[in-house]
Short mmCIF file of C-alpha atoms in Angstrom, two decimals:
data_model
loop_
_atom_site.label_atom_id
_atom_site.label_comp_id
_atom_site.label_asym_id
_atom_site.label_seq_id
_atom_site.Cartn_x
_atom_site.Cartn_y
_atom_site.Cartn_z
CA UNK R 1 0.19 -0.36 -0.76
CA UNK R 2 1.57 3.22 -1.13
CA UNK R 3 2.69 6.05 2.12
CA UNK R 4 1.08 9.82 1.39
CA UNK R 5 3.00 12.27 2.72
CA UNK R 6 3.52 15.83 2.93
CA UNK R 7 5.78 17.25 0.24
CA UNK R 8 7.82 20.44 0.97
CA UNK R 9 6.56 23.32 -0.14
CA UNK R 10 3.73 22.86 2.34
CA UNK R 11 1.19 21.99 -0.27
CA UNK R 12 -1.31 19.13 0.92
CA UNK R 13 -0.29 16.64 -1.98
CA UNK R 14 -0.26 12.64 -1.58
CA UNK R 15 3.44 11.19 -2.90
CA UNK R 16 3.69 7.73 -3.23
CA UNK R 17 6.52 5.92 -2.25
CA UNK R 18 7.92 2.93 -2.17
CA UNK R 19 7.40 1.49 1.08
CA UNK R 20 8.27 -2.51 2.70
CA UNK R 21 4.89 -4.82 2.86
CA UNK R 22 3.87 -4.89 6.66
CA UNK R 23 4.68 -8.61 7.81
CA UNK R 24 3.01 -10.98 8.42
CA UNK R 25 2.58 -11.74 12.46
CA UNK R 26 1.69 -15.46 12.47
CA UNK R 27 4.12 -16.25 9.83
CA UNK R 28 7.30 -14.76 12.41
CA UNK R 29 5.23 -16.79 14.91
CA UNK R 30 5.84 -20.27 13.05
CA UNK R 31 8.83 -19.82 11.93
CA UNK R 32 9.85 -18.58 16.23
CA UNK R 33 8.41 -21.88 16.94
CA UNK R 34 9.86 -23.52 14.42
CA UNK R 35 13.17 -22.05 15.94
CA UNK R 36 11.83 -23.09 19.76
CA UNK R 37 11.06 -26.08 18.48
CA UNK R 38 14.48 -27.03 17.20
CA UNK R 39 15.95 -26.25 20.25
CA UNK R 40 13.59 -28.57 22.40
CA UNK R 41 14.58 -31.17 19.97
CA UNK R 42 18.18 -30.09 19.96
CA UNK R 43 18.30 -30.45 23.87
CA UNK R 44 16.00 -32.76 25.24
CA UNK R 45 16.43 -34.94 22.44
CA UNK R 46 18.56 -37.52 24.60
CA UNK R 47 16.41 -37.43 27.32
CA UNK R 48 13.25 -38.00 25.51
CA UNK R 49 13.95 -39.91 22.52
CA UNK R 50 10.43 -39.77 21.42
CA UNK R 51 10.77 -36.13 20.12
CA UNK R 52 14.70 -36.81 18.31
CA UNK R 53 14.69 -37.84 15.10
CA UNK R 54 13.49 -41.38 14.03
CA UNK R 55 16.08 -43.70 13.24
CA UNK R 56 14.84 -43.90 9.70
CA UNK R 57 11.49 -44.92 8.98
CA UNK R 58 8.63 -42.80 11.10
CA UNK R 59 7.70 -39.28 12.37
CA UNK R 60 8.87 -38.01 15.03
CA UNK R 61 8.78 -34.68 16.59
CA UNK R 62 12.18 -33.47 15.19
CA UNK R 63 10.96 -34.52 11.96
CA UNK R 64 9.14 -31.86 11.30
CA UNK R 65 11.28 -29.16 11.39
CA UNK R 66 12.87 -28.95 8.11
CA UNK R 67 9.60 -28.84 6.85
CA UNK R 68 8.47 -26.06 8.60
CA UNK R 69 11.36 -24.37 7.61
CA UNK R 70 11.19 -24.80 4.28
CA UNK R 71 8.29 -24.60 3.71
CA UNK R 72 7.34 -20.83 5.80
CA UNK R 73 10.67 -19.46 3.52
CA UNK R 74 8.21 -20.93 0.36
CA UNK R 75 5.89 -18.82 2.38
CA UNK R 76 7.74 -15.08 2.54
CA UNK R 77 8.75 -16.11 -0.98
CA UNK R 78 4.90 -14.78 -2.40
CA UNK R 79 5.30 -11.98 -0.31
CA UNK R 80 8.92 -10.46 -1.23
CA UNK R 81 8.36 -11.57 -5.40
CA UNK R 82 4.68 -9.85 -5.21
CA UNK R 83 5.35 -7.87 -7.92
CA UNK R 84 8.66 -8.12 -9.28
CA UNK R 85 10.01 -4.80 -11.47
CA UNK R 86 13.50 -6.62 -13.17
CA UNK R 87 13.37 -10.06 -12.66
CA UNK R 88 17.14 -10.32 -13.93
CA UNK R 89 17.89 -7.55 -10.74
CA UNK R 90 15.47 -9.86 -8.85
CA UNK R 91 17.80 -12.62 -10.33
CA UNK R 92 21.44 -11.95 -8.83
CA UNK R 93 20.11 -10.37 -5.37
CA UNK R 94 17.86 -14.32 -4.81
CA UNK R 95 20.99 -16.18 -5.75
CA UNK R 96 23.51 -14.15 -4.09
CA UNK R 97 20.77 -14.02 -0.70
CA UNK R 98 20.71 -17.89 -1.04
CA UNK R 99 24.86 -18.03 -1.08
CA UNK R 100 24.53 -16.30 1.33
CA UNK R 101 22.40 -18.61 3.35
CA UNK R 102 24.45 -21.71 1.83
CA UNK R 103 27.99 -20.85 3.30
CA UNK R 104 26.81 -20.35 6.32
CA UNK R 105 25.37 -23.44 6.16
CA UNK R 106 28.95 -24.79 5.28
CA UNK R 107 30.98 -22.49 7.95
CA UNK R 108 28.17 -23.61 11.11
CA UNK R 109 28.02 -27.82 9.99
CA UNK R 110 30.83 -28.31 7.56
CA UNK R 111 33.57 -28.74 10.65
CA UNK R 112 34.77 -25.49 12.14
CA UNK R 113 33.51 -25.78 15.22
CA UNK R 114 34.87 -28.07 17.29
CA UNK R 115 31.73 -28.57 20.00
CA UNK R 116 31.07 -27.74 23.75
CA UNK R 117 33.84 -29.01 24.71
CA UNK R 118 36.78 -27.39 22.24
CA UNK R 119 38.46 -24.81 21.59
CA UNK R 120 40.11 -25.11 18.49
CA UNK R 121 38.41 -23.99 15.28
CA UNK R 122 39.38 -24.85 11.93
CA UNK R 123 38.21 -28.15 9.46
CA UNK R 124 39.71 -30.90 7.74
CA UNK R 125 39.51 -29.35 3.93
CA UNK R 126 38.69 -33.54 3.32
CA UNK R 127 36.46 -34.39 4.82
CA UNK R 128 34.35 -30.59 5.70
CA UNK R 129 30.84 -31.38 4.82
CA UNK R 130 29.08 -29.05 2.28
CA UNK R 131 25.24 -30.32 2.82
CA UNK R 132 23.41 -29.13 5.82
CA UNK R 133 20.62 -27.83 7.55
CA UNK R 134 21.30 -23.69 6.03
CA UNK R 135 22.56 -25.16 2.42
CA UNK R 136 19.28 -27.51 2.17
CA UNK R 137 17.10 -23.94 3.16
CA UNK R 138 19.21 -21.93 0.36
CA UNK R 139 18.81 -24.62 -2.26
CA UNK R 140 15.45 -25.06 -1.54
CA UNK R 141 14.41 -21.25 -1.44
CA UNK R 142 16.54 -20.29 -4.63
CA UNK R 143 14.39 -23.03 -6.77
CA UNK R 144 11.27 -21.49 -5.13
CA UNK R 145 12.48 -17.37 -6.02
CA UNK R 146 13.18 -18.70 -9.64
CA UNK R 147 9.80 -20.46 -9.69
CA UNK R 148 8.09 -17.20 -8.94
CA UNK R 149 10.42 -14.59 -10.72
CA UNK R 150 10.45 -16.11 -14.41
CA UNK R 151 7.82 -18.55 -14.29
CA UNK R 152 5.02 -17.09 -16.34
CA UNK R 153 0.77 -16.98 -14.87
CA UNK R 154 -1.64 -15.12 -15.30
CA UNK R 155 -3.91 -13.38 -13.05
CA UNK R 156 -5.86 -15.95 -10.66
CA UNK R 157 -9.03 -13.91 -10.81
CA UNK R 158 -8.74 -14.27 -14.69
CA UNK R 159 -7.97 -18.71 -15.21
CA UNK R 160 -8.69 -19.95 -11.42
CA UNK R 161 -5.32 -19.95 -8.69
CA UNK R 162 -4.68 -23.41 -9.69
CA UNK R 163 -4.24 -22.63 -13.23
CA UNK R 164 -2.61 -19.30 -12.93
CA UNK R 165 0.45 -20.87 -11.26
CA UNK R 166 0.36 -23.98 -13.13
CA UNK R 167 4.09 -23.74 -13.89
CA UNK R 168 5.14 -23.99 -10.79
CA UNK R 169 3.20 -27.05 -10.16
CA UNK R 170 4.89 -28.53 -13.21
CA UNK R 171 7.97 -28.29 -11.53
CA UNK R 172 6.36 -30.29 -8.18
CA UNK R 173 5.40 -32.83 -10.48
CA UNK R 174 8.75 -33.07 -12.05
CA UNK R 175 11.03 -33.05 -9.17
CA UNK R 176 9.09 -35.45 -7.79
CA UNK R 177 9.42 -37.64 -10.86
CA UNK R 178 12.68 -36.99 -11.32
CA UNK R 179 13.42 -38.21 -7.57
CA UNK R 180 11.16 -41.33 -7.36
CA UNK R 181 12.97 -42.56 -10.15
CA UNK R 182 16.46 -42.01 -9.20
CA UNK R 183 16.02 -43.51 -5.81
CA UNK R 184 14.30 -46.20 -6.87
CA UNK R 185 15.83 -47.02 -10.40
CA UNK R 186 19.16 -46.34 -9.59
CA UNK R 187 21.53 -49.78 -9.99
CA UNK R 188 23.06 -49.79 -5.54
CA UNK R 189 26.49 -51.88 -6.25
CA UNK R 190 28.41 -53.41 -3.38
CA UNK R 191 30.84 -50.75 -1.83
CA UNK R 192 32.90 -50.30 1.06
CA UNK R 193 34.54 -47.95 3.57
CA UNK R 194 37.43 -46.86 4.25
CA UNK R 195 37.24 -45.84 8.28
CA UNK R 196 40.24 -43.83 10.12
CA UNK R 197 39.17 -45.42 13.12
CA UNK R 198 36.29 -47.94 13.62
CA UNK R 199 33.94 -46.10 16.12
CA UNK R 200 33.92 -49.37 18.73
CA UNK R 201 37.44 -48.48 19.89
CA UNK R 202 39.40 -45.40 20.71
CA UNK R 203 40.81 -43.11 18.76
CA UNK R 204 44.46 -44.34 16.58
CA UNK R 205 46.09 -44.30 13.18
CA UNK R 206 44.98 -47.65 12.18
CA UNK R 207 42.12 -47.76 9.26
CA UNK R 208 39.31 -50.11 9.07
CA UNK R 209 37.18 -50.82 5.99
CA UNK R 210 33.55 -52.18 5.79
CA UNK R 211 32.28 -53.76 2.72
CA UNK R 212 28.74 -53.05 2.18
CA UNK R 213 26.95 -55.70 0.49
CA UNK R 214 23.76 -54.10 -1.56
CA UNK R 215 23.45 -55.24 -5.59
CA UNK R 216 19.61 -54.62 -5.64
CA UNK R 217 18.00 -51.84 -6.69
CA UNK R 218 14.68 -49.97 -5.24
CA UNK R 219 15.84 -50.42 -1.56
CA UNK R 220 14.91 -47.87 1.03
CA UNK R 221 17.38 -49.64 3.73
CA UNK R 222 19.97 -47.25 5.75
CA UNK R 223 22.50 -49.31 4.21
CA UNK R 224 21.08 -49.59 0.09
CA UNK R 225 19.42 -46.41 -1.04
CA UNK R 226 20.69 -44.87 -3.72
CA UNK R 227 20.72 -41.89 -2.01
CA UNK R 228 23.40 -42.42 -0.48
CA UNK R 229 25.08 -44.02 -3.41
CA UNK R 230 24.30 -40.33 -5.37
CA UNK R 231 26.76 -38.77 -2.25
CA UNK R 232 29.18 -40.67 -1.67
CA UNK R 233 29.68 -40.60 -5.42
CA UNK R 234 29.57 -36.42 -6.02
CA UNK R 235 30.06 -35.87 -2.35
CA UNK R 236 32.80 -38.49 -1.61
CA UNK R 237 32.01 -40.78 1.28
CA UNK R 238 34.19 -38.34 3.74
CA UNK R 239 32.35 -35.22 3.37
CA UNK R 240 29.00 -36.48 4.70
CA UNK R 241 27.77 -36.81 8.13
CA UNK R 242 29.92 -38.86 10.62
CA UNK R 243 26.66 -39.63 13.21
CA UNK R 244 23.70 -40.48 11.13
CA UNK R 245 20.59 -41.41 13.05
CA UNK R 246 20.26 -44.30 12.11
CA UNK R 247 23.05 -45.22 14.50
CA UNK R 248 19.45 -45.21 17.06
CA UNK R 249 18.43 -48.85 15.16
CA UNK R 250 18.66 -51.69 17.09
CA UNK R 251 20.68 -53.86 14.52
CA UNK R 252 23.33 -51.16 15.20
CA UNK R 253 23.42 -52.15 19.15
CA UNK R 254 24.82 -48.62 19.63
CA UNK R 255 26.02 -48.35 23.69
CA UNK R 256 25.27 -44.68 25.42
CA UNK R 257 28.55 -43.08 24.49
CA UNK R 258 28.10 -43.63 20.70
CA UNK R 259 30.23 -46.23 19.90
CA UNK R 260 29.40 -49.14 18.46
CA UNK R 261 30.22 -53.12 18.57
CA UNK R 262 32.31 -54.42 15.87
CA UNK R 263 29.55 -57.34 15.76
CA UNK R 264 26.79 -54.80 14.36
CA UNK R 265 25.93 -54.87 10.52
CA UNK R 266 28.91 -52.90 8.50
CA UNK R 267 26.11 -49.14 7.56
CA UNK R 268 26.12 -48.75 10.97
CA UNK R 269 30.15 -47.73 11.05
CA UNK R 270 29.58 -45.68 7.86
CA UNK R 271 28.32 -42.11 7.05
CA UNK R 272 25.37 -41.11 6.03
CA UNK R 273 23.78 -37.47 4.39
CA UNK R 274 20.48 -36.54 5.56
CA UNK R 275 20.56 -33.28 4.29
CA UNK R 276 21.91 -34.97 1.49
CA UNK R 277 22.06 -34.55 -2.73
CA UNK R 278 18.39 -36.21 -3.77
CA UNK R 279 16.51 -35.49 -1.13
CA UNK R 280 17.31 -31.79 -1.27
CA UNK R 281 14.56 -32.76 -4.55
CA UNK R 282 11.47 -33.44 -2.46
CA UNK R 283 12.93 -30.75 0.33
CA UNK R 284 13.01 -28.69 -2.87
CA UNK R 285 8.91 -29.15 -3.32
CA UNK R 286 8.33 -28.09 0.16
CA UNK R 287 8.94 -24.83 -1.04
CA UNK R 288 7.27 -24.98 -4.03
CA UNK R 289 4.12 -25.90 -1.67
CA UNK R 290 4.82 -23.01 0.72
CA UNK R 291 5.37 -21.26 -2.26
CA UNK R 292 1.54 -21.11 -3.21
CA UNK R 293 0.19 -20.98 0.09
CA UNK R 294 2.06 -17.32 0.16
CA UNK R 295 0.32 -16.89 -3.59
CA UNK R 296 -2.75 -16.94 -1.38
CA UNK R 297 -2.14 -15.64 1.43
CA UNK R 298 -1.04 -12.25 -1.71
CA UNK R 299 -3.80 -11.87 -4.20
CA UNK R 300 -6.69 -13.35 -0.77
CA UNK R 301 -7.56 -10.60 0.52
CA UNK R 302 -10.23 -11.98 3.16
CA UNK R 303 -9.37 -14.45 6.44
CA UNK R 304 -12.37 -16.46 5.30
CA UNK R 305 -11.47 -17.33 1.65
CA UNK R 306 -7.24 -17.38 3.09
CA UNK R 307 -8.92 -20.25 5.76
CA UNK R 308 -10.55 -21.97 3.38
CA UNK R 309 -8.37 -22.80 0.36
CA UNK R 310 -5.22 -23.75 2.86
CA UNK R 311 -7.30 -26.27 5.03
CA UNK R 312 -8.53 -27.51 1.69
CA UNK R 313 -5.30 -28.33 0.20
CA UNK R 314 -3.66 -29.09 3.58
CA UNK R 315 -6.13 -31.72 4.15
CA UNK R 316 -5.79 -33.06 0.58
CA UNK R 317 -2.02 -33.43 0.70
CA UNK R 318 -2.04 -35.07 4.26
CA UNK R 319 -4.75 -37.89 2.59
CA UNK R 320 -2.32 -38.54 -0.43
CA UNK R 321 0.84 -38.82 2.02
CA UNK R 322 -1.45 -41.00 3.89
CA UNK R 323 -2.10 -42.79 1.08
CA UNK R 324 0.84 -43.80 -0.64
CA UNK R 325 2.45 -44.23 3.52
CA UNK R 326 -0.42 -47.28 3.15
CA UNK R 327 0.86 -48.65 -0.14
CA UNK R 328 3.86 -49.05 0.54
CA UNK R 329 6.23 -45.67 0.55
CA UNK R 330 7.41 -45.16 3.75
CA UNK R 331 7.34 -41.32 5.52
CA UNK R 332 11.09 -41.86 6.09
CA UNK R 333 12.96 -38.24 6.85
CA UNK R 334 16.46 -39.12 6.56
CA UNK R 335 15.52 -39.98 2.46
CA UNK R 336 13.10 -37.02 2.77
CA UNK R 337 10.43 -39.05 0.73
CA UNK R 338 7.06 -38.52 -0.81
CA UNK R 339 4.64 -39.60 2.02
CA UNK R 340 6.83 -37.91 4.19
CA UNK R 341 7.17 -34.44 2.13
CA UNK R 342 3.48 -34.45 1.53
CA UNK R 343 2.04 -35.63 5.56
CA UNK R 344 4.36 -32.48 6.90
CA UNK R 345 3.78 -30.33 4.34
CA UNK R 346 0.18 -30.34 4.51
CA UNK R 347 1.23 -30.47 8.38
CA UNK R 348 2.73 -26.69 7.70
CA UNK R 349 -0.01 -25.68 6.33
CA UNK R 350 -2.42 -27.01 8.85
CA UNK R 351 -0.31 -25.40 12.06
CA UNK R 352 0.18 -22.07 9.08
CA UNK R 353 -4.08 -21.64 9.43
CA UNK R 354 -4.29 -21.84 12.94
CA UNK R 355 -1.39 -19.61 13.77
CA UNK R 356 -3.09 -17.30 10.94
CA UNK R 357 -6.93 -17.76 12.87
CA UNK R 358 -5.02 -17.30 16.21
CA UNK R 359 -3.31 -14.23 15.47
CA UNK R 360 -4.31 -11.57 11.92
CA UNK R 361 -7.91 -12.99 12.68
CA UNK R 362 -8.98 -13.16 16.91
CA UNK R 363 -5.55 -11.03 17.50
CA UNK R 364 -3.89 -12.61 20.09
CA UNK R 365 -0.96 -11.54 19.20
CA UNK R 366 -0.05 -10.77 22.73
CA UNK R 367 0.21 -14.40 23.76
CA UNK R 368 2.90 -15.78 21.41
CA UNK R 369 5.11 -11.96 21.47
CA UNK R 370 8.24 -13.67 22.03
CA UNK R 371 7.55 -16.24 19.22
CA UNK R 372 7.24 -13.76 17.41
CA UNK R 373 10.23 -12.48 18.50
CA UNK R 374 11.88 -15.49 17.45
CA UNK R 375 10.69 -15.11 14.89
CA UNK R 376 11.80 -11.71 13.42
CA UNK R 377 15.49 -12.83 14.64
CA UNK R 378 15.85 -16.55 13.53
CA UNK R 379 18.66 -17.11 11.87
CA UNK R 380 20.74 -15.13 14.82
CA UNK R 381 19.35 -17.92 17.58
CA UNK R 382 19.96 -20.81 14.99
CA UNK R 383 23.22 -19.31 14.33
CA UNK R 384 24.34 -19.12 18.23
CA UNK R 385 22.27 -22.90 18.42
CA UNK R 386 23.92 -24.40 15.93
CA UNK R 387 27.64 -23.22 16.66
CA UNK R 388 26.95 -24.30 20.63
CA UNK R 389 27.99 -20.30 21.25
CA UNK R 390 25.20 -20.59 23.84
CA UNK R 391 26.08 -23.73 25.60
CA UNK R 392 29.69 -21.80 25.79
CA UNK R 393 28.77 -19.17 26.77
CA UNK R 394 27.21 -20.74 29.87
CA UNK R 395 29.90 -22.78 30.97
CA UNK R 396 32.50 -20.34 31.19
CA UNK R 397 30.66 -19.13 34.37
CA UNK R 398 31.06 -20.86 37.60
CA UNK R 399 29.12 -20.47 41.37
CA UNK R 400 31.54 -22.38 43.63
CA UNK R 401 35.02 -22.34 42.13
CA UNK R 402 34.58 -17.84 40.89
CA UNK R 403 38.32 -18.45 39.86
CA UNK R 404 37.65 -20.66 36.73
CA UNK R 405 34.93 -17.77 35.99
CA UNK R 406 35.90 -16.69 32.00
CA UNK R 407 35.45 -13.13 32.88
CA UNK R 408 37.88 -13.68 35.72
CA UNK R 409 39.94 -15.58 33.64
CA UNK R 410 40.30 -12.86 30.68
CA UNK R 411 40.90 -10.20 33.42
CA UNK R 412 43.25 -12.52 34.83
CA UNK R 413 45.12 -12.86 31.37
CA UNK R 414 45.53 -9.47 30.97
CA UNK R 415 46.74 -8.28 34.95
CA UNK R 416 49.71 -11.10 34.37
CA UNK R 417 50.73 -9.18 31.20
#
């Protein structure tokens, strides 16, 4: 909406100035809720395993966080690019923002930070992890942004909502088809993995080779799925996530200190990236689905109309995802299967409907202001949590031994100098 200001000569004339679109409070609250859930499952998952990531098939609370972030990114894009005057300029801005997000993800999860028990800094370039949470969001963001900027569409009032953005739906179906074709169609041969140290013994300079027997196609287990094969071939096995969640499966017999006995299956010792290349295709679809919800928010004026279409889309996706799960397509976060993508996207849509009704329709912002603040500053909070800066700061304070206080230590260092 245009702003009206008083021009310098004192005459009461309306001058149109460009203004940023108003923030949607429910969207900020939703983003803040995701950040809150991320902290709950990260710090509480070890205490309550039921809320941590599912070891393989199935859905736990933690498995909703990533799709929710992707969904929110898609909704936001529809508002940011509601009107695009210069497509080339808009594309460069989107690419630059996605690149910054990707590089920040590499910095946070690539191995630069060595945990809360070590103050060392740096990364072994032979083992740096290229993909991660922010990297996945960056890829989903740029795919959805390019769809919004370049794929032509007519006004929804002329041809209906679904037909207005039919090219977006073509991208959704194409990415899903490519994903399914590669997941079920690629042949996975036997493969081996050379570890610097066996995972069941203390570190040493010895190496250990694990052989994984596959020789099949279409397998969706931890050992022989084509998603892992693509990542090992393109990225290299040393650049994958070294502590995959499937080690919590009973087959791996992992102890409480994180060690896996040599008697466990060989694939229990191998790395696997839950944010790998193939699963990023369906993750990007989640972002484009969120974009469609954003179109409704941007182009439909009344609350009832928005909620009706959002509810219809959410229920339809949930029913379709549940049907696919019923006929044998597992709900799997690590592979980001189509059933998982549909069910979690539907859950995101339902959650957004509830928050929109609570905050933007009934104006109960007073009970969610903390989540709204967290949503506005979500990236900063994510950096602090992921880099363990919060835990390191907390560990720097001691009540019983003041001499161990980090502030006391810093002052002592300067005094001695």
